[in-house]
C-alpha positions as a printed Julia matrix, in Angstrom:
446×3 Matrix{Float64}:
 -48.21    3.64  63.57
 -48.56    0.67  61.07
 -51.39    1.51  58.69
 -53.9    -0.92  58.34
 -53.65   -2.3   54.43
 -50.41   -2.91  53.11
 -47.9    -1.03  50.94
 -49.27   -1.21  47.18
 -46.45   -0.11  44.99
 -47.54    2.14  41.9
 -47.12    0.0   38.79
 -46.11    3.0   36.78
 -43.82    6.62  37.31
 -47.34    8.48  36.57
 -48.75    7.15  38.87
 -46.53    7.06  41.7
 -46.1    11.0   41.52
 -49.62   11.2   40.99
 -49.78    9.28  44.5
 -46.98   11.35  46.21
 -48.08   14.66  45.41
 -51.39   13.31  46.72
 -49.57   12.78  50.11
 -48.26   16.04  50.06
 -51.56   17.7   49.93
 -50.73   19.4   46.43
 -51.92   20.64  43.33
 -50.19   17.49  40.75
 -47.75   18.21  38.11
 -47.7    15.48  34.95
 -44.98   14.24  33.93
 -42.27   16.19  31.96
 -40.94   14.88  28.42
 -39.76   11.44  27.9
 -41.9    10.63  31.22
 -39.26   12.55  33.39
 -40.82   13.3   36.97
 -41.18   16.89  38.18
 -38.45   17.69  40.7
 -41.12   19.32  42.98
 -42.54   15.86  43.51
 -39.68   15.76  45.56
 -39.46   19.27  47.64
 -43.09   19.13  47.96
 -42.85   16.05  49.94
 -39.86   16.61  51.79
 -41.94   20.05  53.05
 -44.91   18.13  54.07
 -43.51   16.46  56.28
 -40.7    18.66  57.25
 -37.62   16.79  56.59
 -34.53   19.14  56.81
 -33.23   18.82  53.16
 -31.41   21.13  50.62
 -33.68   21.6   47.9
 -31.22   22.87  45.18
 -29.97   19.4   45.28
 -29.97   17.22  42.58
 -32.64   15.2   42.08
 -30.97   12.0   42.45
 -28.99   13.75  46.16
 -32.67   15.59  47.0
 -34.25   11.69  46.79
 -31.65   10.24  49.05
 -31.86   12.77  51.58
 -35.59   12.07  51.83
 -35.45    8.74  51.6
 -32.13    8.94  54.35
 -34.67   11.63  56.76
 -37.3     8.67  55.77
 -35.23    5.97  57.61
 -35.46    3.58  53.63
 -32.28    2.31  51.48
 -31.32    4.36  48.31
 -29.76    2.13  46.05
 -28.05    3.04  42.55
 -31.6     1.31  41.01
 -33.26    3.95  42.48
 -32.18    6.5   40.2
 -30.54    6.42  36.63
 -28.38    8.92  34.42
 -29.95   12.11  33.5
 -31.08   12.87  36.97
 -34.2    10.99  36.88
 -35.73    8.26  39.34
 -36.47    5.6   38.62
 -40.0     4.05  39.13
 -38.18    2.2   42.26
 -37.4     5.16  43.98
 -40.34    6.74  43.22
 -42.06    3.66  45.32
 -39.2     3.24  47.52
 -40.11    7.72  48.81
 -43.68    6.45  48.51
 -44.29    3.52  50.49
 -41.41    5.4   53.33
 -43.91    8.4   53.66
 -47.08    6.4   53.7
 -45.81    5.1   56.51
 -44.67    8.65  58.15
 -47.57    9.59  57.41
 -49.34    6.84  59.35
 -47.21    7.14  62.11
 -47.79   10.77  62.38
 -50.8    12.78  62.99
 -51.13   16.49  61.53
 -52.16   18.56  58.88
 -49.32   20.28  56.15
 -48.34   23.29  55.55
 -50.8    24.34  52.75
 -53.75   23.0   54.75
 -52.35   24.7   57.65
 -51.86   27.71  55.81
 -55.27   27.73  54.42
 -56.95   26.88  57.59
 -56.23   29.82  59.06
 -56.94   32.04  56.14
 -60.03   30.13  55.88
 -60.96   30.39  59.68
 -62.17   26.86  59.15
 -60.31   24.61  61.48
 -60.33   21.4   59.82
 -61.19   21.36  57.0
 -59.45   19.41  53.77
 -58.81   21.28  51.22
 -59.27   20.42  47.54
 -56.2    20.07  46.06
 -57.46   20.77  42.52
 -59.9    22.82  40.55
 -61.55   19.64  39.09
 -61.97   18.23  42.85
 -62.79   21.84  44.49
 -65.79   21.89  41.52
 -66.99   18.45  42.1
 -67.05   18.71  45.83
 -69.42   21.79  45.99
 -71.62   20.04  43.41
 -71.83   17.09  45.46
 -73.4    18.91  48.37
 -76.32   20.03  47.19
 -76.18   16.87  44.48
 -76.38   18.69  40.94
 -74.72   16.7   39.3
 -70.71   16.32  38.27
 -69.03   19.28  36.71
 -66.66   19.33  34.1
 -64.38   22.54  33.57
 -63.94   24.24  30.92
 -61.35   25.45  28.02
 -58.53   26.53  30.2
 -59.3    24.62  33.05
 -61.81   27.08  34.26
 -64.33   26.23  36.1
 -67.66   26.79  34.96
 -70.01   29.46  36.42
 -73.1    26.64  36.99
 -71.14   25.66  40.07
 -71.8    28.68  41.96
 -75.27   29.2   40.46
 -76.09   25.78  41.8
 -74.09   25.91  45.08
 -76.64   29.14  45.39
 -79.45   27.64  44.61
 -78.92   24.31  46.44
 -78.28   26.52  49.55
 -81.09   29.18  49.11
 -78.88   31.77  49.07
 -80.62   35.27  48.35
 -78.21   36.33  45.65
 -78.1    38.05  42.53
 -77.01   34.97  39.67
 -76.99   37.11  36.37
 -74.03   38.81  37.77
 -70.33   37.87  36.48
 -68.38   34.55  38.46
 -65.89   36.75  40.76
 -69.34   38.94  41.4
 -71.36   36.29  42.29
 -68.45   34.25  44.38
 -67.74   37.37  46.41
 -71.69   37.5   47.5
 -72.08   33.89  47.86
 -68.86   34.24  50.26
 -70.67   36.74  52.3
 -73.66   35.22  52.45
 -72.02   32.04  53.78
 -69.95   34.63  56.33
 -66.69   33.77  54.7
 -63.97   36.34  53.84
 -63.47   36.73  49.52
 -59.99   37.92  48.99
 -58.29   39.61  46.08
 -56.03   35.73  45.43
 -59.6    34.24  45.27
 -59.87   35.78  41.91
 -57.95   36.42  38.91
 -58.29   38.47  35.43
 -60.81   36.85  33.24
 -63.72   36.45  35.98
 -62.03   33.18  36.89
 -62.38   32.05  40.23
 -58.79   30.76  41.57
 -58.11   27.33  43.44
 -58.14   29.49  46.58
 -61.27   31.05  45.88
 -63.1    27.42  45.05
 -61.61   26.25  47.99
 -63.54   28.81  50.37
 -66.95   28.6   49.03
 -66.61   24.43  49.63
 -65.4    25.38  53.47
 -68.12   27.99  54.24
 -70.49   25.69  51.98
 -69.02   22.87  53.96
 -69.58   24.59  57.43
 -73.25   26.02  56.38
 -74.49   21.74  55.93
 -72.38   20.72  59.04
 -69.81   18.99  56.94
 -66.84   20.89  57.54
 -63.62   18.63  57.75
 -64.8    15.54  55.61
 -62.5    14.3   52.78
 -62.8    13.94  48.71
 -64.56   10.33  49.69
 -67.13   11.37  51.72
 -68.17   14.14  49.57
 -69.89   11.74  47.3
 -72.97   10.27  49.99
 -73.92    7.46  47.27
 -71.97    5.19  44.35
 -73.52    6.83  42.05
 -72.61   10.16  42.99
 -68.8     9.12  43.22
 -68.93    7.28  40.08
 -70.11   10.1   38.27
 -67.18   12.83  38.98
 -64.6     9.75  38.33
 -65.94    9.92  35.06
 -65.44   13.45  34.5
 -61.77   12.98  35.23
 -61.24    9.99  33.02
 -63.29   11.95  30.17
 -60.62   14.62  30.86
 -57.51   12.08  30.52
 -58.97   10.49  27.26
 -57.57   11.54  24.28
 -60.04   11.18  21.43
 -57.49    8.78  19.47
 -54.8     6.28  20.89
 -51.98    5.58  18.29
 -50.82    2.25  19.21
 -47.09    2.92  19.56
 -47.8     6.42  21.23
 -48.99    4.31  24.15
 -46.99    2.32  24.57
 -44.24    4.35  24.23
 -45.18    6.42  26.96
 -46.01    3.4   28.98
 -42.47    1.81  28.22
 -41.15    5.57  29.33
 -43.15    5.77  32.86
 -41.72    1.89  33.46
 -45.42    0.93  33.08
 -45.01   -2.72  34.47
 -47.59   -4.47  31.79
 -46.22   -2.39  28.62
 -45.37   -5.02  26.75
 -48.82   -6.68  26.81
 -50.86   -7.0   23.3
 -53.66   -6.37  24.44
 -52.32   -2.32  24.83
 -55.87   -0.21  25.22
 -56.98   -2.05  28.81
 -53.33   -1.45  30.01
 -53.31    2.05  28.21
 -56.52    3.18  29.98
 -55.71    1.69  33.26
 -51.94    3.76  33.18
 -53.7     6.94  32.18
 -57.07    6.22  34.54
 -55.37    5.17  38.18
 -52.91    8.77  36.92
 -55.87   10.6   36.15
 -58.44   10.03  40.06
 -56.13   10.09  42.41
 -54.74   13.63  41.03
 -58.13   14.48  41.24
 -59.76   13.1   44.11
 -57.1    11.46  46.45
 -57.93    7.42  47.04
 -55.25    5.26  45.33
 -55.46    1.31  44.38
 -56.39   -0.65  46.46
 -55.56   -4.76  47.47
 -58.37   -6.86  48.67
 -56.63  -10.47  49.63
 -54.39  -11.37  46.63
 -55.8    -9.44  44.29
 -55.24   -5.66  43.28
 -58.2    -3.33  42.14
 -57.22    0.15  40.04
 -58.77    2.55  42.49
 -60.3     3.39  45.57
 -62.32    6.19  47.03
 -65.31    5.15  49.07
 -66.23    2.74  46.68
 -63.85   -0.16  45.25
 -63.61    0.47  41.14
 -61.67   -1.67  38.42
 -60.66    0.15  35.07
 -61.74   -2.16  32.02
 -61.3    -1.72  28.02
 -63.62   -2.9   25.53
 -63.25   -2.84  21.58
 -66.58   -2.5   20.49
 -67.87   -6.03  18.37
 -71.52   -8.01  18.05
 -70.82   -9.43  21.27
 -71.25   -6.78  23.49
 -69.76   -8.01  26.51
 -66.4    -7.31  28.35
 -64.62   -9.96  30.46
 -63.91   -8.73  34.15
 -61.6    -9.78  36.93
 -61.32  -13.79  38.33
 -64.71  -14.48  39.82
 -63.33  -15.56  43.5
 -61.53  -11.99  43.94
 -65.33  -10.53  42.62
 -66.6   -11.75  45.7
 -63.47  -10.73  48.39
 -64.23   -7.29  46.63
 -67.72   -7.16  47.45
 -67.18   -8.12  50.89
 -65.38   -4.14  51.17
 -67.36   -1.74  52.73
 -68.55    0.51  49.5
 -68.92   -2.19  47.36
 -67.2    -3.01  44.02
 -67.42   -1.21  40.57
 -65.91   -1.45  37.04
 -65.62    1.31  35.15
 -65.19    0.16  31.64
 -64.81    2.09  28.31
 -65.62    1.3   25.16
 -64.24    2.26  22.12
 -63.94    1.25  18.17
 -59.83   -1.09  17.62
 -58.24    0.37  14.32
 -56.46   -2.26  12.74
 -55.65   -0.38   9.55
 -51.7    -0.63  10.38
 -52.1    -4.48  12.51
 -48.96   -5.71  10.92
 -46.82   -2.92  10.82
 -47.29   -2.56  14.15
 -46.83   -6.15  15.19
 -43.87   -6.01  13.63
 -42.96   -3.12  16.15
 -44.06   -4.2   19.27
 -42.64   -7.37  18.63
 -39.13   -5.53  17.94
 -39.66   -2.95  21.5
 -40.6    -6.2   23.22
 -37.84   -8.63  22.72
 -40.92  -11.44  20.42
 -39.8   -13.52  17.35
 -41.71  -13.07  14.37
 -45.19  -13.49  13.91
 -46.43  -16.71  12.71
 -49.78  -18.42  11.26
 -51.32  -18.01  14.36
 -50.08  -14.74  15.72
 -53.11  -12.8   16.29
 -53.96   -9.51  14.64
 -52.63   -6.28  16.95
 -54.79   -3.34  17.21
 -53.11   -0.3   15.82
 -55.31    2.07  17.52
 -58.45    2.76  19.3
 -61.18    5.57  19.15
 -62.29    5.88  22.96
 -66.26    6.58  22.46
 -68.18    6.46  25.84
 -67.42    5.44  29.88
 -70.02    3.34  31.62
 -69.87    2.78  35.48
 -71.22   -0.73  36.88
 -71.44   -0.88  40.22
 -72.67   -3.78  43.05
 -72.72   -3.23  46.9
 -72.93   -6.86  48.06
 -72.96  -10.29  46.84
 -76.52  -10.32  46.76
 -76.92   -7.15  44.36
 -74.69   -9.87  42.17
 -76.59  -12.9   42.15
 -79.6   -10.65  41.51
 -77.56   -9.05  38.42
 -76.64  -12.91  37.21
 -79.98  -13.84  37.27
 -81.23  -10.76  35.2
 -78.83  -11.88  32.33
 -76.2    -8.88  33.33
 -73.05  -10.67  34.34
 -72.21  -14.43  33.36
 -69.37  -16.83  34.37
 -66.78  -17.99  32.34
 -65.04  -21.06  32.41
 -61.2   -20.4   31.07
 -59.17  -23.34  29.86
 -56.47  -24.76  31.81
 -52.75  -23.35  32.24
 -49.46  -24.51  30.85
 -48.54  -26.79  33.24
 -52.2   -28.35  32.99
 -53.59  -26.78  36.66
 -57.31  -25.34  36.39
 -58.04  -21.93  35.71
 -60.08  -19.56  38.03
 -63.59  -18.96  36.76
 -63.73  -15.19  35.55
 -67.01  -12.97  35.71
 -68.41  -11.5   32.15
 -70.71   -8.26  31.9
 -73.23   -8.38  29.12
 -73.1    -4.35  28.22
 -76.34   -4.35  26.71
 -77.98   -5.91  29.41
 -76.41   -4.06  32.24
 -76.82   -0.56  30.31
 -80.89   -1.58  30.81
 -80.86   -2.79  34.71
 -79.63   -1.64  38.12
 -76.41   -2.12  37.61
 -75.49    0.84  35.75
 -74.92    4.27  37.61
 -72.88    6.39  35.37
 -72.18    6.81  31.97
 -70.65    9.7   30.03
 -70.1     9.88  26.04
 -66.66   10.98  24.97
 -65.66   13.6   22.66
 -64.13   12.33  19.23
 -62.25   14.56  16.94
């Protein structure tokens, strides 16, 4: 069975491993020091596909075994010294596994095991606590949930679930006892593995409650893409995952080095803040909810769950406006199911070490020395807020343009003299007070 959409390669190792973990249906792991992938990404993928491999082999050899079992080539470009898989190699495995999973139709070993334990056939388990708590809260429309210190679930997710389902339980008891009471009211088992010391509910426990609540509501088997009933609900959940991944302050050198080490194809760009937001944001969203980038005609959008979304970074200044995609690409995106949205990260640019950063950046990308017309580069960035704007149809875009939220911006010509496509520009000050804004989140500051 051929996939309905062409394969879209990952743009960085962080994105590649996030998407492979999502295919494997397991809890993701972050890249290690020097943007090195964990061996588990190969082991879990092989386990998901039930491939005959030696999991004790070194990573390049294991990658070759996985690729061979999937009928893919494994050239020297797929790995490098130090037993490291390159972005090329990860994309090779990602593409082969994506096509193989479209060809097959079966549950992963963890899903099989969990479905049997829960006695709820067809349940699609959450791979992380963040996904679990937000799918639970989405069932009762009680708003997005963040995790507490140490990635602990907050008691409010259980209190809201009990209230939303009208369950007769004592919400004053501790989380573990409350989880057990909710499970009992929903006819689900509550095992020792569903909780741990310190009154903490495990991921298994959250999945047990999620499955039982879905069964009660007749929604058993829905995915994360189906869990959020409106673009606003989906956007609010996405902002939670992004906020969790965004540091309080970005240092230019550190961010560029991270992108470079992860083989992110845009690491050399001088407007690094927008690319760094894309670099960390796509991986964070895939790790939290699955989904991934989507290609619409000739344009790649950063992320799609039910709706399609693009990530933009904006430096706060007097002209409170941000440049978006080409107008024709946006019109194509609006023809997709779920419409098109933009998630804009606004923050304050830091130019205090611009000259030194510019010199360092030029050395990294192999550029010549600065000259009189050179623009000052941001040496840092302090993220302040996230806003999600959504347009369901072309008609909604036209209405928003009449309200002054969006304008079409003509561009100059290409170096060869050919015309550039016009872009869409969003007036953030207007759009935030109008119908296009569907979710917002203020970020923590240092």
